[in-house]
C-alpha positions as a printed Julia matrix, in Angstrom:
97×3 Matrix{Float64}:
 96.03  111.0   87.17
 93.64  113.79  86.28
 93.65  116.81  88.54
 90.71  119.02  89.32
 92.03  121.66  86.97
 92.17  119.29  84.02
 89.12  117.18  84.77
 86.48  119.92  84.71
 87.36  123.49  83.69
 84.13  124.97  85.09
 84.9   123.53  88.52
 88.35  125.05  88.29
 86.69  128.44  87.71
 84.37  127.89  90.69
 87.39  127.0   92.81
 89.17  130.15  91.65
 86.25  132.32  92.76
 84.12  132.79  89.68
 81.82  135.73  90.51
 78.1   135.51  91.13
 76.33  132.9   89.04
 72.63  132.98  88.24
 72.35  129.32  87.22
 74.88  126.61  86.55
 74.19  123.06  85.34
 77.27  120.84  85.51
 77.13  117.79  83.24
 79.17  114.58  83.23
 80.59  114.88  86.74
 82.66  111.75  87.25
 84.98  111.99  90.26
 85.0   112.39  94.02
 87.28  115.44  93.67
 84.73  117.19  91.47
 81.98  116.36  93.96
 84.11  117.73  96.8
 84.34  121.12  95.09
 80.67  121.04  94.09
 79.6   120.27  97.67
 81.48  123.37  98.84
 79.51  125.6   96.44
 76.19  123.76  96.32
 75.15  125.3   99.66
 76.17  128.78  98.52
 74.59  128.64  95.06
 71.02  127.39  95.25
 70.91  127.39  91.45
 73.8   124.93  91.01
 72.66  121.67  89.45
 74.74  118.52  88.96
 74.41  115.63  86.52
 76.16  112.27  86.35
 75.91  109.69  83.6
 74.86  106.04  84.04
 78.15  104.74  82.65
 80.09  106.61  85.36
 77.81  105.02  87.97
 78.16  101.44  86.73
 81.62  101.25  85.14
 85.13  101.95  86.44
 88.69  102.0   85.11
 88.9    98.22  85.3
 86.22   98.1   82.58
 88.24  100.45  80.35
 90.41   97.56  79.14
 87.82   97.14  76.42
 88.2    99.93  73.81
 84.4   100.15  73.64
 84.48  101.69  77.12
 86.88  104.54  76.31
 85.12  107.88  76.79
 85.47  111.47  77.96
 85.46  112.1   80.79
 87.3   108.85  81.3
 86.09  106.14  83.64
 87.38  106.6   87.16
 88.18  104.42  90.19
 85.74  102.37  92.25
 86.15  105.02  94.95
 84.91  107.65  92.5
 81.94  105.47  91.53
 81.05  105.08  95.22
 81.31  108.86  95.69
 78.89  109.45  92.79
 76.35  107.11  94.37
 76.8   108.87  97.7
 76.28  112.19  95.9
 72.93  110.95  94.65
 71.89  109.75  98.1
 72.9   113.02  99.79
 71.34  115.3   97.16
 74.53  116.75  95.71
 73.69  115.1   92.39
 70.39  116.27  90.92
 70.17  114.32  87.68
 71.28  111.04  86.12
 71.18  111.3   82.35
């Protein structure tokens, strides 16, 4: 299982207290754990922007049985997919691309 520290190095830096940021655009967010950290900092940094990809919204690990669906970051659980959709609805996620 991927941990926060291995799944997104920039989030790890945020979590560790990465100084003052002017702007930060996080691409390919794919898990509920990443969103949890982002939510913590999104209110503090009004120039923090978050992107998810369509394949992380519509596919999960169960689809990864087909080699065509192997990617980085890897597909996550249904719970992660649900969290990404919730992130869109609540405004944590800014962009789907």
